[in-house]
């Protein structure tokens, strides 16, 4: 295709995207192709890739957006090609949702199969992957080979919800997500500065007929369905979750511990992070996954780590996620959710990787203008985090469970769809959560009131230890105090500046504890003594200093990381007026200083260490 003509064509389609009252369709004739670099092409109606050699290439964040409000009329034997990178090696899963289906002359969306994933040779040339035998569990980067054994989908129905092995067959319907493990080794082929596989990050070429139009996705009551973004463009995930009322309005994202190289389920360490859109005018709230071990039947064992914190407002091409059904029925993925957003944390769009970007975070209080089919004004969306308090709990000195209390005007104390995120870890042996209507929630959205009391629950199959603290307060100044109130003892434990260490017998405890912002305790001698201590971290000299003006006799001074793991322990310190401890060997982060006197007075204070 002539480069001047290509540029002119792109300009015309960009114009149609901004003025979507104009009807348009696109036809790519035999022995022709469209090549789009770092831009968006908008087609109002049908795209026809007429012949086997009619191709459409999307490169370097280029995306195709279509505006029809009905079912797809795309057709043709040609293929659209779009690249996307996985984030795992041959031992861990990525969750996908294909942006393309099988190429055929029949109008409409078509099922997808992994044979459509190609090995990238150059910017327009890709060759077929090798599909291994079902008893070969290890995909390879070079020569490029995919293990079909790990291709599963999860579709819900009114009667069952179970993983179905797909293998190499082409029966992954449009809108259905699928699991796939990555590949071992490396592939040195580099296109646009991105290596096909530098190790644990296999890049794939999705080729086929582009998905389009309204897509029905079956859901079932209290059952999970694996779905995702089915288009060769980004989608506004928040808009989908808020509008589609047959699901809970929460998306769940799988992550695995990438240091574990094993195909045995009993060795897996992984879990689901949860995204709550909250309101259409925010970037939403995401809670990282808590990694659990699993037994040979796939049941959760002990917690063992945690995942990353990602921006999820806009789902990039190929991203898969889980949704939870509220009824037996369907949800609809629609073109009206499609947007042109490049994958980047700064653009609130991440697959499960940090994109290298030369940009700095926007200083504007609102998002920039984003081209969209719906015409929604994204300049009204706040870039400030949803006001929130994040709590970290160390479970049995192993994994960390994070839960979030979000403050949203209009939210109730009950369950709010697309705001409150129910836990996906019903069978974990030790866990902590907010209690809403006797159910377990990772995100609890409420309207703030200084007198409000938030029920919090603990469960454990055997005696377990929990260390709970405030991880951070984001965009929230409503209170300077956060307590864990034990209603049995009527004691209030400061978890904003300290962590509370409790050991509970086996069982479910949903009524004894609550989060409060007042302690209802009058100032006494012990409280005066507590307030006399001054804890200061001097990052210039790399020293921690504790001032003890009342010359109290100190029994111990302990330093913990924010998860509650002990860093150092100093005992029998005497009654000096001040103490200094070196922090030169510690990495950057938040730490907790705990001081105990011989008179059983305890003081906690958070410090920040920066190099």
Tab-separated table of N, CA and C in Angstrom, residues 284-391:
chain	number	residue	atom	x	y	z
A	284	UNK	N	-11.131	3.696	40.126
A	284	UNK	CA	-11.425	2.429	40.763
A	284	UNK	C	-10.443	2.067	41.862
A	285	UNK	N	-10.689	0.920	42.489
A	285	UNK	CA	-9.869	0.431	43.603
A	285	UNK	C	-9.454	-1.002	43.296
A	286	UNK	N	-8.160	-1.294	43.445
A	286	UNK	CA	-7.653	-2.654	43.204
A	286	UNK	C	-6.973	-3.173	44.464
A	287	UNK	N	-7.291	-4.411	44.822
A	287	UNK	CA	-6.653	-5.083	45.943
A	287	UNK	C	-5.767	-6.195	45.392
A	288	UNK	N	-4.468	-6.192	45.719
A	288	UNK	CA	-3.572	-7.221	45.180
A	288	UNK	C	-3.975	-8.622	45.621
A	289	UNK	N	-3.569	-9.592	44.825
A	289	UNK	CA	-3.830	-10.996	45.157
A	289	UNK	C	-3.035	-11.397	46.387
A	290	UNK	N	-3.637	-12.254	47.202
A	290	UNK	CA	-2.908	-12.970	48.248
A	290	UNK	C	-2.585	-14.349	47.701
A	291	UNK	N	-1.314	-14.720	47.734
A	291	UNK	CA	-0.906	-16.017	47.204
A	291	UNK	C	-1.146	-17.114	48.254
A	292	UNK	N	-1.830	-18.155	47.825
A	292	UNK	CA	-2.053	-19.320	48.665
A	292	UNK	C	-1.396	-20.540	48.029
A	293	UNK	N	-1.018	-21.492	48.869
A	293	UNK	CA	-0.604	-22.796	48.355
A	293	UNK	C	-1.867	-23.615	48.100
A	294	UNK	N	-1.714	-24.736	47.404
A	294	UNK	CA	-2.868	-25.563	47.037
A	294	UNK	C	-2.536	-27.028	47.240
A	295	UNK	N	-3.579	-27.819	47.553
A	295	UNK	CA	-3.356	-29.253	47.614
A	295	UNK	C	-3.589	-29.864	46.235
A	296	UNK	N	-3.443	-31.197	46.142
A	296	UNK	CA	-3.542	-31.846	44.842
A	296	UNK	C	-4.905	-31.740	44.197
A	297	UNK	N	-5.946	-31.380	44.992
A	297	UNK	CA	-7.300	-31.217	44.452
A	297	UNK	C	-7.630	-29.769	44.130
A	298	UNK	N	-6.659	-28.864	44.353
A	298	UNK	CA	-6.877	-27.458	44.051
A	298	UNK	C	-7.456	-26.652	45.196
A	299	UNK	N	-7.566	-27.241	46.398
A	299	UNK	CA	-8.068	-26.510	47.555
A	299	UNK	C	-6.966	-25.626	48.137
A	300	UNK	N	-7.366	-24.442	48.615
A	300	UNK	CA	-6.378	-23.495	49.135
A	300	UNK	C	-5.751	-24.003	50.429
A	301	UNK	N	-4.432	-23.725	50.557
A	301	UNK	CA	-3.718	-24.005	51.790
A	301	UNK	C	-3.305	-22.700	52.445
A	302	UNK	N	-2.132	-22.684	53.040
A	302	UNK	CA	-1.687	-21.505	53.775
A	302	UNK	C	-1.296	-20.382	52.829
A	303	UNK	N	-1.406	-19.143	53.328
A	303	UNK	CA	-0.980	-17.982	52.560
A	303	UNK	C	0.537	-17.957	52.473
A	304	UNK	N	1.048	-17.459	51.350
A	304	UNK	CA	2.497	-17.555	51.144
A	304	UNK	C	3.107	-16.324	50.487
A	305	UNK	N	2.357	-15.282	50.247
A	305	UNK	CA	2.913	-14.090	49.597
A	305	UNK	C	1.793	-13.242	49.044
A	306	UNK	N	2.152	-12.265	48.241
A	306	UNK	CA	1.130	-11.387	47.660
A	306	UNK	C	1.569	-10.911	46.289
A	307	UNK	N	0.595	-10.472	45.500
A	307	UNK	CA	0.837	-10.023	44.140
A	307	UNK	C	1.064	-8.524	44.061
A	308	UNK	N	1.008	-8.001	42.840
A	308	UNK	CA	1.277	-6.593	42.606
A	308	UNK	C	0.005	-5.765	42.623
A	309	UNK	N	0.199	-4.448	42.623
A	309	UNK	CA	-0.929	-3.514	42.587
A	309	UNK	C	-0.943	-2.868	41.212
A	310	UNK	N	-2.002	-3.079	40.435
A	310	UNK	CA	-2.057	-2.652	39.045
A	310	UNK	C	-3.228	-1.713	38.796
A	311	UNK	N	-3.068	-0.897	37.765
A	311	UNK	CA	-4.148	-0.023	37.319
A	311	UNK	C	-5.065	-0.822	36.395
A	312	UNK	N	-6.373	-0.864	36.697
A	312	UNK	CA	-7.281	-1.761	35.989
A	312	UNK	C	-8.451	-1.046	35.315
A	313	UNK	N	-8.548	0.284	35.376
A	313	UNK	CA	-9.732	0.953	34.829
A	313	UNK	C	-9.979	0.564	33.370
A	314	UNK	N	-8.910	0.548	32.560
A	314	UNK	CA	-9.035	0.204	31.143
A	314	UNK	C	-8.307	-1.115	30.885
A	315	UNK	N	-9.040	-2.112	30.387
A	315	UNK	CA	-8.421	-3.410	30.115
A	315	UNK	C	-7.780	-3.407	28.738
A	316	UNK	N	-6.497	-3.748	28.645
A	316	UNK	CA	-5.818	-3.775	27.345
A	316	UNK	C	-6.222	-4.973	26.512
A	317	UNK	N	-5.771	-4.974	25.268
A	317	UNK	CA	-6.074	-6.050	24.325
A	317	UNK	C	-5.607	-7.396	24.900
A	318	UNK	N	-6.496	-8.379	24.863
A	318	UNK	CA	-6.131	-9.747	25.240
A	318	UNK	C	-6.282	-10.080	26.704
A	319	UNK	N	-6.642	-9.124	27.557
A	319	UNK	CA	-6.657	-9.392	28.989
A	319	UNK	C	-7.882	-10.200	29.408
A	320	UNK	N	-7.646	-11.242	30.204
A	320	UNK	CA	-8.714	-12.058	30.751
A	320	UNK	C	-8.924	-11.775	32.223
A	321	UNK	N	-10.161	-11.935	32.686
A	321	UNK	CA	-10.483	-11.743	34.099
A	321	UNK	C	-11.751	-12.526	34.421
A	322	UNK	N	-12.009	-12.688	35.710
A	322	UNK	CA	-13.183	-13.420	36.173
A	322	UNK	C	-14.265	-12.443	36.624
A	323	UNK	N	-15.524	-12.836	36.423
A	323	UNK	CA	-16.648	-12.117	36.989
A	323	UNK	C	-17.538	-13.112	37.730
A	324	UNK	N	-18.314	-12.597	38.673
A	324	UNK	CA	-19.155	-13.422	39.527
A	324	UNK	C	-20.618	-13.113	39.220
A	325	UNK	N	-21.412	-14.126	38.918
A	325	UNK	CA	-22.798	-13.911	38.530
A	325	UNK	C	-23.710	-13.583	39.702
A	326	UNK	N	-24.673	-12.699	39.465
A	326	UNK	CA	-25.722	-12.402	40.441
A	326	UNK	C	-27.002	-13.163	40.147
A	327	UNK	N	-27.181	-13.558	38.886
A	327	UNK	CA	-28.364	-14.297	38.464
A	327	UNK	C	-27.938	-15.315	37.409
A	328	UNK	N	-28.842	-16.205	37.062
A	328	UNK	CA	-28.636	-17.075	35.905
A	328	UNK	C	-29.071	-16.294	34.674
A	329	UNK	N	-28.127	-15.924	33.844
A	329	UNK	CA	-28.461	-15.102	32.685
A	329	UNK	C	-27.228	-14.776	31.883
A	330	UNK	N	-27.152	-13.574	31.349
A	330	UNK	CA	-26.012	-13.144	30.550
A	330	UNK	C	-25.646	-11.708	30.902
A	331	UNK	N	-24.393	-11.384	30.659
A	331	UNK	CA	-23.957	-9.993	30.600
A	331	UNK	C	-23.541	-9.730	29.164
A	332	UNK	N	-23.490	-8.454	28.794
A	332	UNK	CA	-23.155	-8.106	27.420
A	332	UNK	C	-21.913	-7.227	27.363
A	333	UNK	N	-20.947	-7.662	26.568
A	333	UNK	CA	-19.818	-6.818	26.204
A	333	UNK	C	-20.225	-6.081	24.935
A	334	UNK	N	-20.017	-4.749	24.906
A	334	UNK	CA	-20.537	-3.947	23.808
A	334	UNK	C	-19.482	-2.980	23.279
A	335	UNK	N	-19.656	-2.599	22.030
A	335	UNK	CA	-18.742	-1.628	21.427
A	335	UNK	C	-18.719	-0.315	22.197
A	336	UNK	N	-19.796	0.003	22.886
A	336	UNK	CA	-19.840	1.278	23.618
A	336	UNK	C	-18.811	1.342	24.728
A	337	UNK	N	-18.235	0.202	25.114
A	337	UNK	CA	-17.181	0.198	26.125
A	337	UNK	C	-15.791	0.391	25.516
A	338	UNK	N	-15.703	0.395	24.190
A	338	UNK	CA	-14.388	0.440	23.544
A	338	UNK	C	-13.822	1.855	23.549
A	339	UNK	N	-12.527	1.924	23.848
A	339	UNK	CA	-11.813	3.204	23.933
A	339	UNK	C	-10.433	3.021	23.295
A	340	UNK	N	-9.809	4.131	22.979
A	340	UNK	CA	-8.418	4.081	22.525
A	340	UNK	C	-7.534	4.539	23.671
A	341	UNK	N	-7.006	3.556	24.408
A	341	UNK	CA	-6.104	3.809	25.529
A	341	UNK	C	-4.893	2.908	25.359
A	342	UNK	N	-3.708	3.485	25.350
A	342	UNK	CA	-2.485	2.700	25.223
A	342	UNK	C	-2.136	2.074	26.570
A	343	UNK	N	-1.600	0.863	26.499
A	343	UNK	CA	-1.304	0.118	27.719
A	343	UNK	C	-0.154	0.765	28.479
A	344	UNK	N	-0.451	1.233	29.678
A	344	UNK	CA	0.539	1.904	30.512
A	344	UNK	C	-0.103	2.173	31.866
A	345	UNK	N	0.667	2.010	32.932
A	345	UNK	CA	0.130	2.319	34.263
A	345	UNK	C	-0.320	3.767	34.351
A	346	UNK	N	0.384	4.654	33.655
A	346	UNK	CA	0.020	6.069	33.689
A	346	UNK	C	-1.283	6.337	32.956
A	347	UNK	N	-1.703	5.370	32.120
A	347	UNK	CA	-2.981	5.479	31.416
A	347	UNK	C	-4.067	4.631	32.084
A	348	UNK	N	-3.773	4.118	33.288
A	348	UNK	CA	-4.727	3.311	34.052
A	348	UNK	C	-5.086	2.031	33.308
A	349	UNK	N	-4.101	1.442	32.627
A	349	UNK	CA	-4.324	0.236	31.835
A	349	UNK	C	-3.093	-0.659	31.915
A	350	UNK	N	-3.206	-1.767	32.643
A	350	UNK	CA	-2.105	-2.711	32.765
A	350	UNK	C	-2.605	-4.139	32.609
A	351	UNK	N	-1.865	-4.926	31.834
A	351	UNK	CA	-2.173	-6.359	31.703
A	351	UNK	C	-1.762	-7.042	33.006
A	352	UNK	N	-0.532	-7.257	33.199
A	352	UNK	CA	0.071	-7.611	34.482
A	352	UNK	C	1.565	-7.392	34.328
A	353	UNK	N	1.901	-6.209	33.898
A	353	UNK	CA	3.300	-5.893	33.702
A	353	UNK	C	3.456	-4.386	33.773
A	354	UNK	N	4.649	-3.968	34.137
A	354	UNK	CA	4.943	-2.554	34.197
A	354	UNK	C	5.580	-2.119	32.889
A	355	UNK	N	4.879	-1.265	32.154
A	355	UNK	CA	5.378	-0.791	30.875
A	355	UNK	C	6.415	0.292	31.114
A	356	UNK	N	7.577	0.156	30.454
A	356	UNK	CA	8.570	1.214	30.546
A	356	UNK	C	8.060	2.454	29.840
A	357	UNK	N	8.039	3.549	30.538
A	357	UNK	CA	7.481	4.770	29.975
A	357	UNK	C	8.379	5.942	30.331
A	358	UNK	N	8.569	6.836	29.375
A	358	UNK	CA	9.337	8.051	29.635
A	358	UNK	C	8.452	9.168	30.169
A	359	UNK	N	7.152	8.882	30.251
A	359	UNK	CA	6.235	9.898	30.734
A	359	UNK	C	6.275	9.979	32.252
A	360	UNK	N	5.874	11.121	32.772
A	360	UNK	CA	5.700	11.289	34.200
A	360	UNK	C	4.206	11.342	34.485
A	361	UNK	N	3.847	11.048	35.713
A	361	UNK	CA	2.437	11.014	36.060
A	361	UNK	C	1.814	12.385	35.883
A	362	UNK	N	0.627	12.397	35.307
A	362	UNK	CA	-0.044	13.651	35.021
A	362	UNK	C	-0.312	14.415	36.308
A	363	UNK	N	-0.136	15.723	36.254
A	363	UNK	CA	-0.405	16.570	37.414
A	363	UNK	C	-1.844	17.063	37.423
A	364	UNK	N	-2.556	16.835	36.331
A	364	UNK	CA	-3.947	17.264	36.248
A	364	UNK	C	-4.809	16.468	37.219
A	365	UNK	N	-5.849	17.088	37.725
A	365	UNK	CA	-6.767	16.428	38.645
A	365	UNK	C	-7.734	15.508	37.922
A	366	UNK	N	-7.748	15.569	36.587
A	366	UNK	CA	-8.689	14.761	35.816
A	366	UNK	C	-7.962	14.108	34.648
A	367	UNK	N	-8.564	13.036	34.125
A	367	UNK	CA	-7.999	12.354	32.971
A	367	UNK	C	-8.025	13.269	31.757
A	368	UNK	N	-7.167	12.942	30.803
A	368	UNK	CA	-7.163	13.669	29.536
A	368	UNK	C	-8.292	13.168	28.656
A	369	UNK	N	-8.489	13.816	27.534
A	369	UNK	CA	-9.535	13.402	26.599
A	369	UNK	C	-9.188	12.028	26.036
A	370	UNK	N	-10.136	11.094	26.070
A	370	UNK	CA	-9.920	9.735	25.588
A	370	UNK	C	-10.943	9.440	24.495
A	371	UNK	N	-10.498	9.104	23.269
A	371	UNK	CA	-11.442	8.745	22.207
A	371	UNK	C	-12.258	7.514	22.612
A	372	UNK	N	-13.557	7.590	22.464
A	372	UNK	CA	-14.414	6.488	22.883
A	372	UNK	C	-15.629	6.395	21.970
A	373	UNK	N	-16.185	5.207	21.871
A	373	UNK	CA	-17.399	5.006	21.090
A	373	UNK	C	-18.592	5.640	21.793
A	374	UNK	N	-18.611	5.555	23.116
A	374	UNK	CA	-19.754	6.062	23.873
A	374	UNK	C	-19.850	7.579	23.860
A	375	UNK	N	-18.714	8.251	23.651
A	375	UNK	CA	-18.705	9.694	23.725
A	375	UNK	C	-18.607	10.224	25.146
A	376	UNK	N	-18.381	9.327	26.111
A	376	UNK	CA	-18.260	9.755	27.513
A	376	UNK	C	-17.100	10.733	27.664
A	377	UNK	N	-17.292	11.765	28.483
A	377	UNK	CA	-16.277	12.794	28.687
A	377	UNK	C	-15.334	12.351	29.805
A	378	UNK	N	-14.194	11.772	29.435
A	378	UNK	CA	-13.241	11.291	30.433
A	378	UNK	C	-12.509	12.425	31.138
A	379	UNK	N	-12.664	13.620	30.665
A	379	UNK	CA	-12.069	14.762	31.358
A	379	UNK	C	-12.797	15.039	32.675
A	380	UNK	N	-13.906	14.342	32.914
A	380	UNK	CA	-14.622	14.470	34.186
A	380	UNK	C	-14.203	13.405	35.195
A	381	UNK	N	-13.293	12.499	34.801
A	381	UNK	CA	-12.864	11.409	35.682
A	381	UNK	C	-11.661	11.853	36.508
A	382	UNK	N	-11.787	11.769	37.806
A	382	UNK	CA	-10.718	12.199	38.704
A	382	UNK	C	-9.527	11.246	38.625
A	383	UNK	N	-8.322	11.819	38.646
A	383	UNK	CA	-7.104	11.009	38.698
A	383	UNK	C	-6.649	10.768	40.133
A	384	UNK	N	-7.290	11.423	41.079
A	384	UNK	CA	-6.947	11.194	42.486
A	384	UNK	C	-7.453	9.827	42.912
A	385	UNK	N	-6.710	9.108	43.755
A	385	UNK	CA	-7.203	7.813	44.226
A	385	UNK	C	-8.528	7.963	44.963
A	386	UNK	N	-9.359	6.951	44.873
A	386	UNK	CA	-10.552	6.919	45.707
A	386	UNK	C	-10.120	7.006	47.166
A	387	UNK	N	-10.686	7.911	47.968
A	387	UNK	CA	-10.292	7.979	49.391
A	387	UNK	C	-10.410	6.608	50.039
A	388	UNK	N	-9.369	6.189	50.723
A	388	UNK	CA	-9.352	4.801	51.208
A	388	UNK	C	-8.338	4.602	52.310
A	389	UNK	N	-8.548	3.533	53.074
A	389	UNK	CA	-7.586	3.028	54.050
A	389	UNK	C	-7.285	1.591	53.670
A	390	UNK	N	-6.006	1.271	53.518
A	390	UNK	CA	-5.576	-0.092	53.188
A	390	UNK	C	-5.021	-0.761	54.448
A	391	UNK	N	-5.494	-1.976	54.700
A	391	UNK	CA	-5.064	-2.747	55.862
A	391	UNK	C	-4.267	-3.963	55.390
